[in-house]
Every structure is written in structure tokens, then in C-alpha cells.
Tab-separated table of C-alpha atoms and ligand atoms in Angstrom:
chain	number	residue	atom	x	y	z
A	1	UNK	CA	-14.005	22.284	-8.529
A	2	UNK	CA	-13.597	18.711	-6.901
A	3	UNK	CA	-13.014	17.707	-3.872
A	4	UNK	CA	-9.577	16.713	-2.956
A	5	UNK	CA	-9.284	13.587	-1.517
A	6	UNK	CA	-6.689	14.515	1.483
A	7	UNK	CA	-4.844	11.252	2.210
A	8	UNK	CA	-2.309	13.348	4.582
A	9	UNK	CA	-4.997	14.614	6.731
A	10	UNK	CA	-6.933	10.984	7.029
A	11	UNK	CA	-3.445	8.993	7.358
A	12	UNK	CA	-2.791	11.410	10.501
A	13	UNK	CA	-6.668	10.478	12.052
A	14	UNK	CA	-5.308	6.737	11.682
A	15	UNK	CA	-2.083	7.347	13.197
A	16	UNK	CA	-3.304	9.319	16.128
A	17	UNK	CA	-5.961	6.624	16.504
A	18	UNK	CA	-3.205	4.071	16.162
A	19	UNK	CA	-0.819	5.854	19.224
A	20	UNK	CA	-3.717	5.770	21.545
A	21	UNK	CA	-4.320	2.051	21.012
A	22	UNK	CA	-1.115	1.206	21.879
A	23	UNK	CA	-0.832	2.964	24.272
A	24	UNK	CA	-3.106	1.035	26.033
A	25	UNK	CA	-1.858	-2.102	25.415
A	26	UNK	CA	1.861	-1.363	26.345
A	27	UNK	CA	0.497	0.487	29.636
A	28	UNK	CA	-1.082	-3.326	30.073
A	29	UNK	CA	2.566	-4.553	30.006
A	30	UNK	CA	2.180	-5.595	26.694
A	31	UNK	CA	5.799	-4.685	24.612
A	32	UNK	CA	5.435	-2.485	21.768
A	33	UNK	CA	4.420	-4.201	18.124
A	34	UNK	CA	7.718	-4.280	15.956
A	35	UNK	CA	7.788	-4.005	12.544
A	36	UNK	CA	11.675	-4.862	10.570
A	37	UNK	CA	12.394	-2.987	7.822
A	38	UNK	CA	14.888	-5.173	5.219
A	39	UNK	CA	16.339	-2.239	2.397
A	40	UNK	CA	19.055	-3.995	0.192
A	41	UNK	CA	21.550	-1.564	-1.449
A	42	UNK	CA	21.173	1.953	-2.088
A	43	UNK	CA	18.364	2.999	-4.550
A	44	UNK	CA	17.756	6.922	-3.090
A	45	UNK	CA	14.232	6.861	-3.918
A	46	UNK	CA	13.733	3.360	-1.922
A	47	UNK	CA	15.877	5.188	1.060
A	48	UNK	CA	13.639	8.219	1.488
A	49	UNK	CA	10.080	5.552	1.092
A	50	UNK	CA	12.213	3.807	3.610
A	51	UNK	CA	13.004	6.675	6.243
A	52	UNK	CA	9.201	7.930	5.748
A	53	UNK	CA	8.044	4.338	6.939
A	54	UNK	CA	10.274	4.225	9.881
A	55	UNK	CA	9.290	7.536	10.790
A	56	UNK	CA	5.667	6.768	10.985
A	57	UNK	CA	6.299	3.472	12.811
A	58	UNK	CA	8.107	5.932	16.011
A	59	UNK	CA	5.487	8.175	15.529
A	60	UNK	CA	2.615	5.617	16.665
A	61	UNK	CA	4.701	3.750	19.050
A	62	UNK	CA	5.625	0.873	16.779
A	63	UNK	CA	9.037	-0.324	17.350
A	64	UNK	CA	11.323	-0.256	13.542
A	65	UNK	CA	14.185	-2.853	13.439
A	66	UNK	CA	16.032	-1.443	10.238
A	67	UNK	CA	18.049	-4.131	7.954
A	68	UNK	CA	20.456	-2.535	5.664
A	69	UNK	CA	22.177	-4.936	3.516
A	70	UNK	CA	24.641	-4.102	0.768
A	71	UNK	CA	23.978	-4.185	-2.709
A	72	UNK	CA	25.574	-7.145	-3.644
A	73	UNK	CA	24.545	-9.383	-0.490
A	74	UNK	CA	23.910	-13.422	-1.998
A	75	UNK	CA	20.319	-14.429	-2.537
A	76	UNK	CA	21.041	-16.936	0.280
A	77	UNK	CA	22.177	-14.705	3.120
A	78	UNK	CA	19.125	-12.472	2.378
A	79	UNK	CA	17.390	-15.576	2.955
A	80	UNK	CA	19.117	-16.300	6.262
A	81	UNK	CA	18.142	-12.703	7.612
A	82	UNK	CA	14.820	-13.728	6.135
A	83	UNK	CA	14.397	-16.960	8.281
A	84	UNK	CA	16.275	-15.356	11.248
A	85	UNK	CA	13.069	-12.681	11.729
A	86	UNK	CA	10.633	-15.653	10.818
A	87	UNK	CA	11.165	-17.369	14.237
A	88	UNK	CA	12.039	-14.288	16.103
A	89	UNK	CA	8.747	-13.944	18.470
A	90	UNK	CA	9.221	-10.066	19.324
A	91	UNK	CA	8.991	-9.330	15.195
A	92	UNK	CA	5.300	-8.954	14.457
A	93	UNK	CA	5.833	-7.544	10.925
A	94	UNK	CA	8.700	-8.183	8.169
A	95	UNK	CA	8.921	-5.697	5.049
A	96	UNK	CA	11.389	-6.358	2.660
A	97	UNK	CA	11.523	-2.970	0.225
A	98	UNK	CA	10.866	-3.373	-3.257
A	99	UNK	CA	12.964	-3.269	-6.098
A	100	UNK	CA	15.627	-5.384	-4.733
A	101	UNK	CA	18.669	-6.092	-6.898
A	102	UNK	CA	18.720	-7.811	-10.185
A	103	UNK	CA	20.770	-10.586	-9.090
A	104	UNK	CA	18.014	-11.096	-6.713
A	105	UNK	CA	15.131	-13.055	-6.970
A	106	UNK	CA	11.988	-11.387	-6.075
A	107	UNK	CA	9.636	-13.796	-5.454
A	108	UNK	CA	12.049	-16.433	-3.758
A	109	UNK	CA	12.278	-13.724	-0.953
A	110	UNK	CA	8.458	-12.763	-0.635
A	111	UNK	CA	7.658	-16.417	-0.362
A	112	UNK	CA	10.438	-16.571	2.483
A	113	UNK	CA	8.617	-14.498	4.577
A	114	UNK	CA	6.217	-16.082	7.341
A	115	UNK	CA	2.814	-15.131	5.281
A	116	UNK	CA	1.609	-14.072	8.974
A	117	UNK	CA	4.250	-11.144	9.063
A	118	UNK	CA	3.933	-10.231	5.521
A	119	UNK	CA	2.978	-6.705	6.427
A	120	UNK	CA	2.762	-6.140	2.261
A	121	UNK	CA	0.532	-8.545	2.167
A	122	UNK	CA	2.347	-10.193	-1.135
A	123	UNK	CA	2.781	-13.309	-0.299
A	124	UNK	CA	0.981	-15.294	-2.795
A	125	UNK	CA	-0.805	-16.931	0.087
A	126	UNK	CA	-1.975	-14.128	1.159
A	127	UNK	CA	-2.923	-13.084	-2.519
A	128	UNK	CA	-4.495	-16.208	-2.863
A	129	UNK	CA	-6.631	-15.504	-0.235
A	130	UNK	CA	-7.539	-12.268	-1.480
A	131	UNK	CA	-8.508	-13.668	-4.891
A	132	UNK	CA	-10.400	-16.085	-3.163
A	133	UNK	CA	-12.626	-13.715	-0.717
A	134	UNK	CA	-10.669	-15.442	2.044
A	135	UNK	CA	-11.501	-12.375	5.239
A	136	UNK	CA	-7.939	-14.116	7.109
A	137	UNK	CA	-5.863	-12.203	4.395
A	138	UNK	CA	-3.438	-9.108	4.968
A	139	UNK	CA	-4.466	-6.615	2.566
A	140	UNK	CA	-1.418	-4.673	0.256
A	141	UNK	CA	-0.860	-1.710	1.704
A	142	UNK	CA	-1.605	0.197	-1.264
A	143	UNK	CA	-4.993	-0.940	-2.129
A	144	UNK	CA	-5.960	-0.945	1.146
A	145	UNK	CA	-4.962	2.643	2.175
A	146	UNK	CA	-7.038	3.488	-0.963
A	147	UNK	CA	-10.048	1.678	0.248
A	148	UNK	CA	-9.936	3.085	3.492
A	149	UNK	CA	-9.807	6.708	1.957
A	150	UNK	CA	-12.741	6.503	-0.351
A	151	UNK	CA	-14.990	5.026	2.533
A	152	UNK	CA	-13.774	8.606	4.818
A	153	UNK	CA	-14.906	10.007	1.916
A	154	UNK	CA	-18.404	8.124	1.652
A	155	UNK	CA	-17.369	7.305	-2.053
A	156	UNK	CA	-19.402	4.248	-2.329
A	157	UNK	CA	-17.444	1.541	-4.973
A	158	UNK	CA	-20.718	-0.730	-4.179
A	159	UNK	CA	-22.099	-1.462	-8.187
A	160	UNK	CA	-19.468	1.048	-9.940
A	161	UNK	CA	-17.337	0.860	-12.636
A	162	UNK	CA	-14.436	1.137	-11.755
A	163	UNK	CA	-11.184	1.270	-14.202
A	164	UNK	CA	-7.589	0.163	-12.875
A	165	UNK	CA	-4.547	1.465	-14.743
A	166	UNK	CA	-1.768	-0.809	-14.118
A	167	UNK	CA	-1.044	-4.445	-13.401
A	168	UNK	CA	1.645	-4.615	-11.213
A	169	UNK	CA	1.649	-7.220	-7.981
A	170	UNK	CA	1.776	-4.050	-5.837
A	171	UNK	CA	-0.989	-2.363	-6.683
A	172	UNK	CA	-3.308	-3.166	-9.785
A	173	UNK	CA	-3.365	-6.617	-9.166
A	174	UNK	CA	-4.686	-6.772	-5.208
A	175	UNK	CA	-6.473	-3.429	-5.719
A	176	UNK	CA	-8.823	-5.242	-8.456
A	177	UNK	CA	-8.827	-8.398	-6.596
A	178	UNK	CA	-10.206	-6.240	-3.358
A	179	UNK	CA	-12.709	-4.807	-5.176
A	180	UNK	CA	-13.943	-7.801	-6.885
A	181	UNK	CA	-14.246	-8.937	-3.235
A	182	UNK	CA	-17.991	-9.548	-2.307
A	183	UNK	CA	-18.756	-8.814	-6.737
A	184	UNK	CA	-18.618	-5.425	-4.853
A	185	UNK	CA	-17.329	-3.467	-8.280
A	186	UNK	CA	-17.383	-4.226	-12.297
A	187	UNK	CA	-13.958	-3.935	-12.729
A	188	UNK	CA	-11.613	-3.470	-15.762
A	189	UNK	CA	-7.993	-3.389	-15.312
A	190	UNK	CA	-5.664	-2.120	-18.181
A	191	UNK	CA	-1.876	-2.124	-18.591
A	192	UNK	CA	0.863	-1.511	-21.007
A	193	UNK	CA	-0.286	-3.617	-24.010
A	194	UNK	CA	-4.022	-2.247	-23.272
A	195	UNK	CA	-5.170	-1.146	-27.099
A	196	UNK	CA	-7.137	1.851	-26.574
A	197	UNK	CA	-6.564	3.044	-23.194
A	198	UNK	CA	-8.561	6.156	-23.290
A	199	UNK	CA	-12.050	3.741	-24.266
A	200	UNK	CA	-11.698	2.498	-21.124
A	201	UNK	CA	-10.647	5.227	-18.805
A	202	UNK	CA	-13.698	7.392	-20.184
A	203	UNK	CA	-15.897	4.845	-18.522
A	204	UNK	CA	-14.982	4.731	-15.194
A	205	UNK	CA	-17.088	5.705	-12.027
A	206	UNK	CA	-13.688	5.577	-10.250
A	207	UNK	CA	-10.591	5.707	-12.024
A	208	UNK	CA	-7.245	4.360	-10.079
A	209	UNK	CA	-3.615	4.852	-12.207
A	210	UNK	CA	-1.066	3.288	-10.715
A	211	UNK	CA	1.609	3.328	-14.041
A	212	UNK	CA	4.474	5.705	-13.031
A	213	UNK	CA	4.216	8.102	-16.468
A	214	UNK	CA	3.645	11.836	-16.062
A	215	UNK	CA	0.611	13.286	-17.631
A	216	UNK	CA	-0.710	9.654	-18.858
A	217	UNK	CA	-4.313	10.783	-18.388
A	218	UNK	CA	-5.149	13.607	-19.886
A	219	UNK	CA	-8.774	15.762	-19.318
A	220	UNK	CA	-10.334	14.141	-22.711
A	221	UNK	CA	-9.293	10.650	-21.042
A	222	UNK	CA	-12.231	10.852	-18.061
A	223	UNK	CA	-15.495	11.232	-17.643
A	224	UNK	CA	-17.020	14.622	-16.262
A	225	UNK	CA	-18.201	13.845	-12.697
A	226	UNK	CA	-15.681	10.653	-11.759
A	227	UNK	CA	-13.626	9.712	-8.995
A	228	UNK	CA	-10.186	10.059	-10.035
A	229	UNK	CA	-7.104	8.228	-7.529
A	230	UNK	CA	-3.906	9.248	-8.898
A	231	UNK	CA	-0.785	6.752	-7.321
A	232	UNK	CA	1.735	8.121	-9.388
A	233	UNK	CA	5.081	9.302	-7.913
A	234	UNK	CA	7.390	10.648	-10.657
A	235	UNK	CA	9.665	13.765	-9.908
A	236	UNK	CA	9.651	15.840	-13.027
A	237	UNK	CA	13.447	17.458	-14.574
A	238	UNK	CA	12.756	20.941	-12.554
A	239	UNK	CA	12.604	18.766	-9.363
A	240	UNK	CA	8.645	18.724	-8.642
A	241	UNK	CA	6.893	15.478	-7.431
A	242	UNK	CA	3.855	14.682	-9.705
A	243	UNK	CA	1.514	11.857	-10.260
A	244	UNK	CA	-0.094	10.244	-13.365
A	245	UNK	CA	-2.632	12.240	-14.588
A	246	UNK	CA	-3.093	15.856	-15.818
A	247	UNK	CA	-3.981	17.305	-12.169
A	248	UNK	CA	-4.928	21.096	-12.676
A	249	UNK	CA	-6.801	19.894	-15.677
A	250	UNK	CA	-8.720	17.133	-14.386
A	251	UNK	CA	-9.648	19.525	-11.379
A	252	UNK	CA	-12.375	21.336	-13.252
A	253	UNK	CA	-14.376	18.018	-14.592
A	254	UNK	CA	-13.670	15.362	-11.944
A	255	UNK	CA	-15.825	15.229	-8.860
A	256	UNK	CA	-12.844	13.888	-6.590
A	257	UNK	CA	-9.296	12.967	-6.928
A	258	UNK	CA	-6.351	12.792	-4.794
A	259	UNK	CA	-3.079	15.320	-4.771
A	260	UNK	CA	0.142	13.957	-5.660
A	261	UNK	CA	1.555	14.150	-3.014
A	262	UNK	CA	-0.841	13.999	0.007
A	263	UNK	CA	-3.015	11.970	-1.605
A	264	UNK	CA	-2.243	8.018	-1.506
A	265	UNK	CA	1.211	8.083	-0.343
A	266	UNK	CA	0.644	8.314	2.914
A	267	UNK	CA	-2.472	6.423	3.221
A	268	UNK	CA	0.103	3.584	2.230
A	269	UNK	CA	2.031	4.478	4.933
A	270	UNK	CA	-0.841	4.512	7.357
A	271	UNK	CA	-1.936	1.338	6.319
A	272	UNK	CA	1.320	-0.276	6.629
A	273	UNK	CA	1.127	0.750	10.376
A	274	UNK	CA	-2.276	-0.597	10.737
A	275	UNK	CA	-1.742	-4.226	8.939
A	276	UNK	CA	1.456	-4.789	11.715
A	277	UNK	CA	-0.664	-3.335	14.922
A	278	UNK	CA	-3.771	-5.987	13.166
A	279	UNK	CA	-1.076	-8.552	12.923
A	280	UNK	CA	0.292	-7.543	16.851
A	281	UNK	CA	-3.588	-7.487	18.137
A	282	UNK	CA	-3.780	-11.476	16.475
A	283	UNK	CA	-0.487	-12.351	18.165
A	284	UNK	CA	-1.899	-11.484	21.617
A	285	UNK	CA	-5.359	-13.120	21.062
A	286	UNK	CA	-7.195	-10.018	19.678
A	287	UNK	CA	-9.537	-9.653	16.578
A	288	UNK	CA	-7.523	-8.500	13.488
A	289	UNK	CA	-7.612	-4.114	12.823
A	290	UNK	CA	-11.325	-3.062	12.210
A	291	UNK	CA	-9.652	-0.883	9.198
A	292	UNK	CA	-8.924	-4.156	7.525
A	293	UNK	CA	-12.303	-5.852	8.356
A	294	UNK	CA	-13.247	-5.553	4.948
B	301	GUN	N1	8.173	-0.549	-3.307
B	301	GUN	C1	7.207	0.275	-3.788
B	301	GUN	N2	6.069	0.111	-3.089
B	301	GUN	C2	6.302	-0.829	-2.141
B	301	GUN	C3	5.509	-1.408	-1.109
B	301	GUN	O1	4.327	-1.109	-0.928
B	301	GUN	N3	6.144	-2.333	-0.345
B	301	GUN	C4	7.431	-2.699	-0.541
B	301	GUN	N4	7.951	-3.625	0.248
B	301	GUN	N5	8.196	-2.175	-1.489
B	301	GUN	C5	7.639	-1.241	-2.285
């Protein structure tokens, strides 16, 4: 039976760690770091990932400023909102949630954002410093939650193979370029137009989906004895939240893999909370997080 991987329980270590910390800086004088939340329209599954953020932010002590624009708000005014939290001093963190409208563009509004209160870490200068081993980056909050659970769990990634399913800026891309870090892991990333995904994903060490499709990998699809980190969120017909791999299957050859949920969800969340209490700690002349000293 393997072990399951319980982001829930380790996420609430790092938040309870988290409350104490600032605790001592706001009994100090110090204000409270302040993270704003930017949600444009009304996508329900981008409200609740919303709420669940916000939630963890009172829980530590970490002041939310919620932005809720409309649907249809101008790429411009966004942009204005954008520049307004830029230059406001008391803002430590800015999140914009992800997808934004079509009429949007994406990348114009990540590259608004000051790349020292990208929280997300998506900013492609912070990317580019990731890509580059460059330690002054903020980490995704993704691939770093991820890292940070497989160290609680001593699962080394030092020499392993490790396969990535999924290319996306959010989490394949930074999670491969993190673990290329230091030529720390051999890593092989696969995605949509991958020609034989099950080749690959029967070689991995450590095997990380991150695609969005129910029941993509299946028991024949890994090898007996790997680390399996499922990121999937999809909510099936009869209401229940699954990720993307075969779960109760995979349970009986894997040697570790994370519940969906409880698994990396809220890790993510976690390490959203410690990437604006890092960027808080740099503001007032502290080192950056030791959970992103990586
Ligand atoms: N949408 C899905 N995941 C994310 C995330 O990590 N950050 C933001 N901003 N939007 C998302």
C-alpha cells in the first residue's frame, strides 16, 4: 500500500509555523504582510480557488485586499488597478487569478505586475531567473508547494528521473525548470502532442501530472515502486473531485502519491502564503523564507 503524501496535514505545519512568525513581527510594530487578490468576472471554479486563498491568508495573519472586477472590465483599467498596487507600499504581494477573460491579454497583465510582488512567481523575469539558477527568484506556487512536500517526505529528487506531464506556464514549465535547478533531476516533460505517453511515464522515479483529464494515467502507465504527484482537479458528472490518474489503482504498485484532494492543492495554497511573508521579510530587511531557499 503506499504512502499517501498528505499535503493537508504539511500545508497546516506551514501555516501554523507561518502565524507564529508573524506574530512576532507585528508584536514588533511591524503591520501585517498584505497580499491583493485581483479575480476578474465570475468563473465559479476561480471563485471558490479564490475564497480558499483568502481564507488561508486570515488564517496566518496575512492581510487579503480582494479586487473583484467585472467580466468585461478594458484591458487598460485592469492595468490601472495593476499599476495602482505596484506603488502602493503597504501591498507586499499582487495575485491576479488565472484564466482571465478572452478579451484579455494574459501576459500584458503578468508583465504589469512589479516582478517583486509577483507572489505566482510568473513573471517572465522571475521565470527567467528560474531557468537561469538565479536563487533571487519567487518560485510558482505550484512547483514549489510540491518541492516542499517531497522533502517532508525525505523523497530525495537528487539523480532521479523524473517525468512531468504537462507544459503549462503554471506548473510543468517552472516545476521542470526547478528541478533542473543545480542538474538536480534528469527530467522529461511531455504534453499534448507527446507520441507515446505511456513510454515515458513507465520510466519515471517520480511522476508529476499536471493535465486536467480524469483517469489519464492508468496502473499499466507507471512503474511498480514510483513516486506518483497527482495535480489534477476535475469534478467528475456525480459531483466528486478527482485528479489525473487512476488513484485506487495506482495505490497497490506506487510507493507514494498524493490524494486528490489533500494532496497538492493546498500545498499551493501554503506556498502562496509563504512566497508573500518571504517577499514581506525582504521588504523589512530580512533574508527571503527558508522554505524557498532552494
Ligand atoms: N489559476 C490556476 N492556478 C493558478 C495559480 O497558481 N495562480 C493564479 N494566479 N491563477 C491560477
Amino acid at each position: 500500500m503506499a504512502l499517501l503524501l498528505d499535503g493537508k496535514k504539511v500545508a497546516q505545519k506551514i501555516k501554523n509555523q507561518l502565524k507564529d512568525e508573524i506574530k512576532k513581527y507585528t508584536s514588533k510594530g511591524l503591520r501585517n504582510p498584505s497580499l491583493a487578490v485581483v479575480l476578474v468576472g465570475n468563473d465559479p471554479a476561480s471563485e471558490v480557488y479564490v475564497r480558499n486563498k483568502r481564507k488561508a491568508c486570515e488564517e496566518v495573519g496575512i492581510n487579503s485586499i480582494y479586487i473583484h472586477l467585472k467580466e468585461e472590465i478594458p484591458e487598460e483599467e485592469l492595468l490601472k488597478y495593476i499599476e495602482r498596487l505596484n506603488k502602493d507600499d503597504e501591498v507586499d504581494g499582487i495575485l491576479v487569478q488565472l484564466p482571465l477573460p478572452k478579451h484579455i491579454n494574459t501576459q500584458n497583465i503578468i508583465t504589469a505586475i512589479d516582478p517583486h510582488k509577483d507572489v505566482d512567481g510568473f513573471h517572465p523575469e522571475n521565470i527567467g531567473k528560474l531557468a537561469t539558477g538565479m536563487k533571487d527568484c519567487i518560485i510558482p506556487c505550484t512547483p514549489l508547494g510540491i518541492w516542499i512536500l517531497l522533502k517532508e517526505y525525505e523523497i530525495q529528487t537528487y539523480k532521479k528521473d523524473v517525468v512531468m506531464v504537462g507544459a503549462s506556464n503554471i506548473v510543468g514549465k517552472p516545476m521542470s525548470l526547478l528541478l533542473l535547478r543545480n542538474e538536480e533531476a534528469t527530467v522529461t516533460v511531455c504534453h499534448r502532442n507527446t507520441k507515446d505517453l505511456a513510454h515515458h511515464t513507465r520510466q519515471a522515479d517520480i511522476l508529476i501530472v499536471a493535465v486536467g483529464k480524469p483517469h489519464l494515467i492508468t496502473e499499466d502507465m507507471v512503474k511498480e515502486g514510483a513516486v506518483v504527484v497527482d495535480v489534477g482537479i476535475n469534478r467528475l458528472e456525480n459531483g466528486k473531485l478527482v485528479g489525473d490518474t487512476d488513484f485506487e489503482a495506482l495505490l497497490n504498485k506506487v510507493s507514494a502519491i498524493t490524494p486528490v484532494p489533500g494532496g497538492v492543492g493546498p500545498m499551493t495554497v501554503a506556498s502562496l502564503l509563504v512566497n508573500t511573508v518571504s517577499i514581506y521579510r525582504q521588504k523589512h530587511g530580512f533574508e527571503k523564507h527558508p522554505l524557498t531557499d532552494i
